[in-house]
Amino acid sequence: MTTTIDREKECPFLLRIFTKNNGHHLLNDFTVTSVPTSDELQLYTWRNATLEELGQLIQEVVPEAQHPDARIAFRLIYLDSQRGVYRSRDLGRVMNIKPTPDQSKTLEECQFFIGDYLDVAIYVGPPPSRGMGRRGSDWGRDRPRDRRDNRFNAGGRRDRDGRDRDGRFRRDDRAFGGRRDRF
């Protein structure tokens, strides 16, 4: 539910936007005491500003965003006050070439609160083909994936009673009758 905001009468708020080429910032870059300041944009806007509007303002400042094949991806960075850490949520993308359904989203519809940040990734060039991996690369495709060979089961199968191939119990398995005590 979008409320009507009269931009002539209501005062705008400061929006801190952090831009990065070819990907978003790591969530660890945002702490209670520091943020990535080298690529920060500060602008004043209202809660009814759309992602398209913000994308146009970013294009005025960041040269990579002016490219015809540029895609601008928005991510909301907000503080989880119960745990004292920052969390993130993807908001949408805006493209220079064609309109997207996300471009008409407002900050209010994205549940933006004053004090939250926007992390903006700027991608230049055509989008990756659908045959590529989740992040647009073929990382990890050179080796077959085996569910049994991962870091959670120590590289091997276990029997039903929790023993590995060598007949030993794993540290967190059923050696204590199914309980996982913490010392």
PDB file of N, CA and C in Angstrom, residues 2-72:
ATOM      1  N   THR A   2       0.818   1.995  -1.049  1.00  0.00           N
ATOM      2  CA  THR A   2       1.639   3.184  -1.197  1.00  0.00           C
ATOM      3  C   THR A   2       0.864   4.407  -0.727  1.00  0.00           C
ATOM      4  N   THR A   3       1.497   5.184   0.114  1.00  0.00           N
ATOM      5  CA  THR A   3       0.871   6.419   0.567  1.00  0.00           C
ATOM      6  C   THR A   3       1.267   7.544  -0.382  1.00  0.00           C
ATOM      7  N   THR A   4       0.422   8.517  -0.483  1.00  0.00           N
ATOM      8  CA  THR A   4       0.688   9.655  -1.345  1.00  0.00           C
ATOM      9  C   THR A   4       1.622  10.617  -0.627  1.00  0.00           C
ATOM     10  N   ILE A   5       2.696  10.980  -1.304  1.00  0.00           N
ATOM     11  CA  ILE A   5       3.673  11.901  -0.736  1.00  0.00           C
ATOM     12  C   ILE A   5       3.734  13.124  -1.633  1.00  0.00           C
ATOM     13  N   ASP A   6       3.508  14.270  -1.027  1.00  0.00           N
ATOM     14  CA  ASP A   6       3.622  15.527  -1.757  1.00  0.00           C
ATOM     15  C   ASP A   6       5.071  15.989  -1.651  1.00  0.00           C
ATOM     16  N   ARG A   7       5.797  15.875  -2.731  1.00  0.00           N
ATOM     17  CA  ARG A   7       7.221  16.188  -2.714  1.00  0.00           C
ATOM     18  C   ARG A   7       7.497  17.675  -2.545  1.00  0.00           C
ATOM     19  N   GLU A   8       6.491  18.496  -2.744  1.00  0.00           N
ATOM     20  CA  GLU A   8       6.661  19.924  -2.538  1.00  0.00           C
ATOM     21  C   GLU A   8       6.573  20.284  -1.055  1.00  0.00           C
ATOM     22  N   LYS A   9       5.834  19.486  -0.285  1.00  0.00           N
ATOM     23  CA  LYS A   9       5.606  19.814   1.122  1.00  0.00           C
ATOM     24  C   LYS A   9       6.389  18.930   2.085  1.00  0.00           C
ATOM     25  N   GLU A  10       6.697  17.700   1.688  1.00  0.00           N
ATOM     26  CA  GLU A  10       7.395  16.775   2.583  1.00  0.00           C
ATOM     27  C   GLU A  10       8.892  16.844   2.348  1.00  0.00           C
ATOM     28  N   CYS A  11       9.632  16.807   3.439  1.00  0.00           N
ATOM     29  CA  CYS A  11      11.092  16.892   3.384  1.00  0.00           C
ATOM     30  C   CYS A  11      11.682  15.543   2.962  1.00  0.00           C
ATOM     31  N   PRO A  12      12.661  15.529   2.053  1.00  0.00           N
ATOM     32  CA  PRO A  12      13.299  14.268   1.667  1.00  0.00           C
ATOM     33  C   PRO A  12      14.253  13.794   2.766  1.00  0.00           C
ATOM     34  N   PHE A  13      14.677  12.542   2.668  1.00  0.00           N
ATOM     35  CA  PHE A  13      15.633  11.983   3.617  1.00  0.00           C
ATOM     36  C   PHE A  13      16.919  11.615   2.874  1.00  0.00           C
ATOM     37  N   LEU A  14      17.976  11.427   3.644  1.00  0.00           N
ATOM     38  CA  LEU A  14      19.269  11.055   3.073  1.00  0.00           C
ATOM     39  C   LEU A  14      19.290   9.561   2.806  1.00  0.00           C
ATOM     40  N   LEU A  15      19.604   9.193   1.571  1.00  0.00           N
ATOM     41  CA  LEU A  15      19.731   7.802   1.171  1.00  0.00           C
ATOM     42  C   LEU A  15      21.188   7.535   0.839  1.00  0.00           C
ATOM     43  N   ARG A  16      21.770   6.546   1.518  1.00  0.00           N
ATOM     44  CA  ARG A  16      23.164   6.174   1.259  1.00  0.00           C
ATOM     45  C   ARG A  16      23.169   4.956   0.353  1.00  0.00           C
ATOM     46  N   ILE A  17      23.799   5.114  -0.822  1.00  0.00           N
ATOM     47  CA  ILE A  17      23.870   4.067  -1.838  1.00  0.00           C
ATOM     48  C   ILE A  17      25.330   3.691  -2.033  1.00  0.00           C
ATOM     49  N   PHE A  18      25.609   2.392  -2.063  1.00  0.00           N
ATOM     50  CA  PHE A  18      26.966   1.892  -2.265  1.00  0.00           C
ATOM     51  C   PHE A  18      26.991   1.131  -3.585  1.00  0.00           C
ATOM     52  N   THR A  19      27.772   1.614  -4.541  1.00  0.00           N
ATOM     53  CA  THR A  19      27.811   1.010  -5.871  1.00  0.00           C
ATOM     54  C   THR A  19      29.063   0.161  -6.020  1.00  0.00           C
ATOM     55  N   LYS A  20      28.953  -0.852  -6.870  1.00  0.00           N
ATOM     56  CA  LYS A  20      30.095  -1.707  -7.179  1.00  0.00           C
ATOM     57  C   LYS A  20      29.883  -2.282  -8.569  1.00  0.00           C
ATOM     58  N   ASN A  21      30.939  -2.359  -9.350  1.00  0.00           N
ATOM     59  CA  ASN A  21      30.857  -2.931 -10.692  1.00  0.00           C
ATOM     60  C   ASN A  21      30.940  -4.450 -10.621  1.00  0.00           C
ATOM     61  N   ASN A  22      30.115  -5.114 -11.413  1.00  0.00           N
ATOM     62  CA  ASN A  22      30.120  -6.570 -11.589  1.00  0.00           C
ATOM     63  C   ASN A  22      29.809  -7.361 -10.325  1.00  0.00           C
ATOM     64  N   GLY A  23      29.040  -6.824  -9.434  1.00  0.00           N
ATOM     65  CA  GLY A  23      28.622  -7.584  -8.263  1.00  0.00           C
ATOM     66  C   GLY A  23      28.314  -6.694  -7.083  1.00  0.00           C
ATOM     67  N   HIS A  24      27.663  -7.290  -6.101  1.00  0.00           N
ATOM     68  CA  HIS A  24      27.326  -6.569  -4.882  1.00  0.00           C
ATOM     69  C   HIS A  24      28.490  -6.628  -3.898  1.00  0.00           C
ATOM     70  N   HIS A  25      28.455  -5.739  -2.914  1.00  0.00           N
ATOM     71  CA  HIS A  25      29.415  -5.799  -1.819  1.00  0.00           C
ATOM     72  C   HIS A  25      29.126  -7.031  -0.972  1.00  0.00           C
ATOM     73  N   LEU A  26      30.137  -7.503  -0.280  1.00  0.00           N
ATOM     74  CA  LEU A  26      29.937  -8.580   0.680  1.00  0.00           C
ATOM     75  C   LEU A  26      29.160  -8.033   1.870  1.00  0.00           C
ATOM     76  N   LEU A  27      28.348  -8.851   2.447  1.00  0.00           N
ATOM     77  CA  LEU A  27      27.570  -8.417   3.602  1.00  0.00           C
ATOM     78  C   LEU A  27      28.491  -8.108   4.777  1.00  0.00           C
ATOM     79  N   ASN A  28      29.660  -8.735   4.826  1.00  0.00           N
ATOM     80  CA  ASN A  28      30.624  -8.471   5.893  1.00  0.00           C
ATOM     81  C   ASN A  28      31.226  -7.070   5.798  1.00  0.00           C
ATOM     82  N   ASP A  29      31.087  -6.407   4.643  1.00  0.00           N
ATOM     83  CA  ASP A  29      31.590  -5.044   4.500  1.00  0.00           C
ATOM     84  C   ASP A  29      30.753  -4.051   5.301  1.00  0.00           C
ATOM     85  N   PHE A  30      29.547  -4.442   5.670  1.00  0.00           N
ATOM     86  CA  PHE A  30      28.651  -3.579   6.425  1.00  0.00           C
ATOM     87  C   PHE A  30      28.645  -4.030   7.878  1.00  0.00           C
ATOM     88  N   THR A  31      29.172  -3.190   8.750  1.00  0.00           N
ATOM     89  CA  THR A  31      29.137  -3.474  10.179  1.00  0.00           C
ATOM     90  C   THR A  31      28.503  -2.283  10.881  1.00  0.00           C
ATOM     91  N   VAL A  32      28.277  -2.428  12.166  1.00  0.00           N
ATOM     92  CA  VAL A  32      27.659  -1.346  12.927  1.00  0.00           C
ATOM     93  C   VAL A  32      28.570  -0.128  12.962  1.00  0.00           C
ATOM     94  N   THR A  33      29.875  -0.350  12.887  1.00  0.00           N
ATOM     95  CA  THR A  33      30.824   0.762  12.992  1.00  0.00           C
ATOM     96  C   THR A  33      31.397   1.233  11.665  1.00  0.00           C
ATOM     97  N   SER A  34      31.214   0.471  10.567  1.00  0.00           N
ATOM     98  CA  SER A  34      31.817   0.899   9.300  1.00  0.00           C
ATOM     99  C   SER A  34      31.003   0.409   8.108  1.00  0.00           C
ATOM    100  N   VAL A  35      31.149   1.146   7.023  1.00  0.00           N
ATOM    101  CA  VAL A  35      30.521   0.803   5.745  1.00  0.00           C
ATOM    102  C   VAL A  35      31.561   1.046   4.647  1.00  0.00           C
ATOM    103  N   PRO A  36      31.382   0.452   3.464  1.00  0.00           N
ATOM    104  CA  PRO A  36      32.355   0.695   2.379  1.00  0.00           C
ATOM    105  C   PRO A  36      32.205   2.105   1.816  1.00  0.00           C
ATOM    106  N   THR A  37      33.058   3.023   2.236  1.00  0.00           N
ATOM    107  CA  THR A  37      32.892   4.440   1.890  1.00  0.00           C
ATOM    108  C   THR A  37      33.536   4.840   0.575  1.00  0.00           C
ATOM    109  N   SER A  38      34.355   3.985  -0.033  1.00  0.00           N
ATOM    110  CA  SER A  38      35.073   4.398  -1.240  1.00  0.00           C
ATOM    111  C   SER A  38      34.136   4.620  -2.429  1.00  0.00           C
ATOM    112  N   ASP A  39      33.003   3.959  -2.456  1.00  0.00           N
ATOM    113  CA  ASP A  39      32.082   4.087  -3.591  1.00  0.00           C
ATOM    114  C   ASP A  39      30.668   4.428  -3.133  1.00  0.00           C
ATOM    115  N   GLU A  40      30.587   5.335  -2.206  1.00  0.00           N
ATOM    116  CA  GLU A  40      29.287   5.718  -1.645  1.00  0.00           C
ATOM    117  C   GLU A  40      28.709   6.930  -2.379  1.00  0.00           C
ATOM    118  N   LEU A  41      27.424   6.854  -2.642  1.00  0.00           N
ATOM    119  CA  LEU A  41      26.670   8.001  -3.152  1.00  0.00           C
ATOM    120  C   LEU A  41      25.673   8.406  -2.079  1.00  0.00           C
ATOM    121  N   GLN A  42      25.551   9.696  -1.860  1.00  0.00           N
ATOM    122  CA  GLN A  42      24.555  10.192  -0.919  1.00  0.00           C
ATOM    123  C   GLN A  42      23.604  11.087  -1.683  1.00  0.00           C
ATOM    124  N   LEU A  43      22.328  10.781  -1.592  1.00  0.00           N
ATOM    125  CA  LEU A  43      21.345  11.622  -2.258  1.00  0.00           C
ATOM    126  C   LEU A  43      20.115  11.744  -1.384  1.00  0.00           C
ATOM    127  N   TYR A  44      19.369  12.779  -1.643  1.00  0.00           N
ATOM    128  CA  TYR A  44      18.140  13.026  -0.905  1.00  0.00           C
ATOM    129  C   TYR A  44      16.961  12.610  -1.774  1.00  0.00           C
ATOM    130  N   THR A  45      16.052  11.858  -1.197  1.00  0.00           N
ATOM    131  CA  THR A  45      14.903  11.370  -1.949  1.00  0.00           C
ATOM    132  C   THR A  45      13.737  11.136  -1.002  1.00  0.00           C
ATOM    133  N   TRP A  46      12.650  10.647  -1.562  1.00  0.00           N
ATOM    134  CA  TRP A  46      11.437  10.369  -0.799  1.00  0.00           C
ATOM    135  C   TRP A  46      11.142   8.872  -0.854  1.00  0.00           C
ATOM    136  N   ARG A  47      10.234   8.425   0.017  1.00  0.00           N
ATOM    137  CA  ARG A  47       9.895   7.003   0.076  1.00  0.00           C
ATOM    138  C   ARG A  47       9.137   6.528  -1.160  1.00  0.00           C
ATOM    139  N   ASN A  48       8.589   7.436  -1.942  1.00  0.00           N
ATOM    140  CA  ASN A  48       7.881   7.016  -3.147  1.00  0.00           C
ATOM    141  C   ASN A  48       8.774   7.052  -4.393  1.00  0.00           C
ATOM    142  N   ALA A  49      10.089   7.166  -4.204  1.00  0.00           N
ATOM    143  CA  ALA A  49      11.026   7.118  -5.334  1.00  0.00           C
ATOM    144  C   ALA A  49      11.069   5.691  -5.875  1.00  0.00           C
ATOM    145  N   THR A  50      11.050   5.559  -7.191  1.00  0.00           N
ATOM    146  CA  THR A  50      11.069   4.233  -7.829  1.00  0.00           C
ATOM    147  C   THR A  50      12.508   3.797  -8.093  1.00  0.00           C
ATOM    148  N   LEU A  51      12.681   2.510  -8.349  1.00  0.00           N
ATOM    149  CA  LEU A  51      14.010   2.006  -8.690  1.00  0.00           C
ATOM    150  C   LEU A  51      14.505   2.609 -10.000  1.00  0.00           C
ATOM    151  N   GLU A  52      13.587   2.865 -10.919  1.00  0.00           N
ATOM    152  CA  GLU A  52      13.978   3.502 -12.179  1.00  0.00           C
ATOM    153  C   GLU A  52      14.510   4.912 -11.927  1.00  0.00           C
ATOM    154  N   GLU A  53      13.848   5.633 -11.059  1.00  0.00           N
ATOM    155  CA  GLU A  53      14.281   6.985 -10.711  1.00  0.00           C
ATOM    156  C   GLU A  53      15.670   6.965 -10.074  1.00  0.00           C
ATOM    157  N   LEU A  54      15.881   6.037  -9.158  1.00  0.00           N
ATOM    158  CA  LEU A  54      17.186   5.920  -8.517  1.00  0.00           C
ATOM    159  C   LEU A  54      18.247   5.493  -9.529  1.00  0.00           C
ATOM    160  N   GLY A  55      17.881   4.602 -10.455  1.00  0.00           N
ATOM    161  CA  GLY A  55      18.803   4.183 -11.501  1.00  0.00           C
ATOM    162  C   GLY A  55      19.241   5.349 -12.376  1.00  0.00           C
ATOM    163  N   GLN A  56      18.316   6.249 -12.692  1.00  0.00           N
ATOM    164  CA  GLN A  56      18.657   7.412 -13.504  1.00  0.00           C
ATOM    165  C   GLN A  56      19.606   8.346 -12.756  1.00  0.00           C
ATOM    166  N   LEU A  57      19.394   8.494 -11.442  1.00  0.00           N
ATOM    167  CA  LEU A  57      20.304   9.325 -10.659  1.00  0.00           C
ATOM    168  C   LEU A  57      21.691   8.701 -10.576  1.00  0.00           C
ATOM    169  N   ILE A  58      21.751   7.381 -10.468  1.00  0.00           N
ATOM    170  CA  ILE A  58      23.047   6.687 -10.443  1.00  0.00           C
ATOM    171  C   ILE A  58      23.747   6.838 -11.786  1.00  0.00           C
ATOM    172  N   GLN A  59      23.001   6.799 -12.885  1.00  0.00           N
ATOM    173  CA  GLN A  59      23.592   6.945 -14.214  1.00  0.00           C
ATOM    174  C   GLN A  59      24.240   8.305 -14.404  1.00  0.00           C
ATOM    175  N   GLU A  60      23.745   9.313 -13.721  1.00  0.00           N
ATOM    176  CA  GLU A  60      24.327  10.642 -13.845  1.00  0.00           C
ATOM    177  C   GLU A  60      25.710  10.717 -13.201  1.00  0.00           C
ATOM    178  N   VAL A  61      25.984   9.835 -12.252  1.00  0.00           N
ATOM    179  CA  VAL A  61      27.225   9.916 -11.486  1.00  0.00           C
ATOM    180  C   VAL A  61      28.224   8.813 -11.851  1.00  0.00           C
ATOM    181  N   VAL A  62      27.730   7.608 -12.097  1.00  0.00           N
ATOM    182  CA  VAL A  62      28.615   6.463 -12.360  1.00  0.00           C
ATOM    183  C   VAL A  62      28.683   6.226 -13.867  1.00  0.00           C
ATOM    184  N   PRO A  63      29.854   6.379 -14.488  1.00  0.00           N
ATOM    185  CA  PRO A  63      29.955   6.252 -15.939  1.00  0.00           C
ATOM    186  C   PRO A  63      29.594   4.855 -16.467  1.00  0.00           C
ATOM    187  N   GLU A  64      29.909   3.797 -15.717  1.00  0.00           N
ATOM    188  CA  GLU A  64      29.597   2.442 -16.180  1.00  0.00           C
ATOM    189  C   GLU A  64      28.098   2.222 -16.316  1.00  0.00           C
ATOM    190  N   ALA A  65      27.307   2.907 -15.506  1.00  0.00           N
ATOM    191  CA  ALA A  65      25.853   2.746 -15.545  1.00  0.00           C
ATOM    192  C   ALA A  65      25.242   3.404 -16.781  1.00  0.00           C
ATOM    193  N   GLN A  66      25.994   4.242 -17.487  1.00  0.00           N
ATOM    194  CA  GLN A  66      25.480   4.918 -18.676  1.00  0.00           C
ATOM    195  C   GLN A  66      25.570   4.060 -19.930  1.00  0.00           C
ATOM    196  N   HIS A  67      26.270   2.941 -19.865  1.00  0.00           N
ATOM    197  CA  HIS A  67      26.437   2.058 -21.013  1.00  0.00           C
ATOM    198  C   HIS A  67      25.069   1.523 -21.447  1.00  0.00           C
ATOM    199  N   PRO A  68      24.806   1.388 -22.755  1.00  0.00           N
ATOM    200  CA  PRO A  68      23.500   0.903 -23.203  1.00  0.00           C
ATOM    201  C   PRO A  68      23.151  -0.507 -22.706  1.00  0.00           C
ATOM    202  N   ASP A  69      24.167  -1.349 -22.491  1.00  0.00           N
ATOM    203  CA  ASP A  69      23.914  -2.709 -22.009  1.00  0.00           C
ATOM    204  C   ASP A  69      23.982  -2.820 -20.485  1.00  0.00           C
ATOM    205  N   ALA A  70      23.992  -1.707 -19.782  1.00  0.00           N
ATOM    206  CA  ALA A  70      24.135  -1.741 -18.324  1.00  0.00           C
ATOM    207  C   ALA A  70      22.864  -2.251 -17.658  1.00  0.00           C
ATOM    208  N   ARG A  71      23.083  -3.062 -16.615  1.00  0.00           N
ATOM    209  CA  ARG A  71      22.003  -3.547 -15.765  1.00  0.00           C
ATOM    210  C   ARG A  71      22.339  -3.127 -14.344  1.00  0.00           C
ATOM    211  N   ILE A  72      21.381  -2.544 -13.665  1.00  0.00           N
ATOM    212  CA  ILE A  72      21.594  -2.060 -12.305  1.00  0.00           C
ATOM    213  C   ILE A  72      20.738  -2.907 -11.373  1.00  0.00           C
TER     214      ILE A  72
END
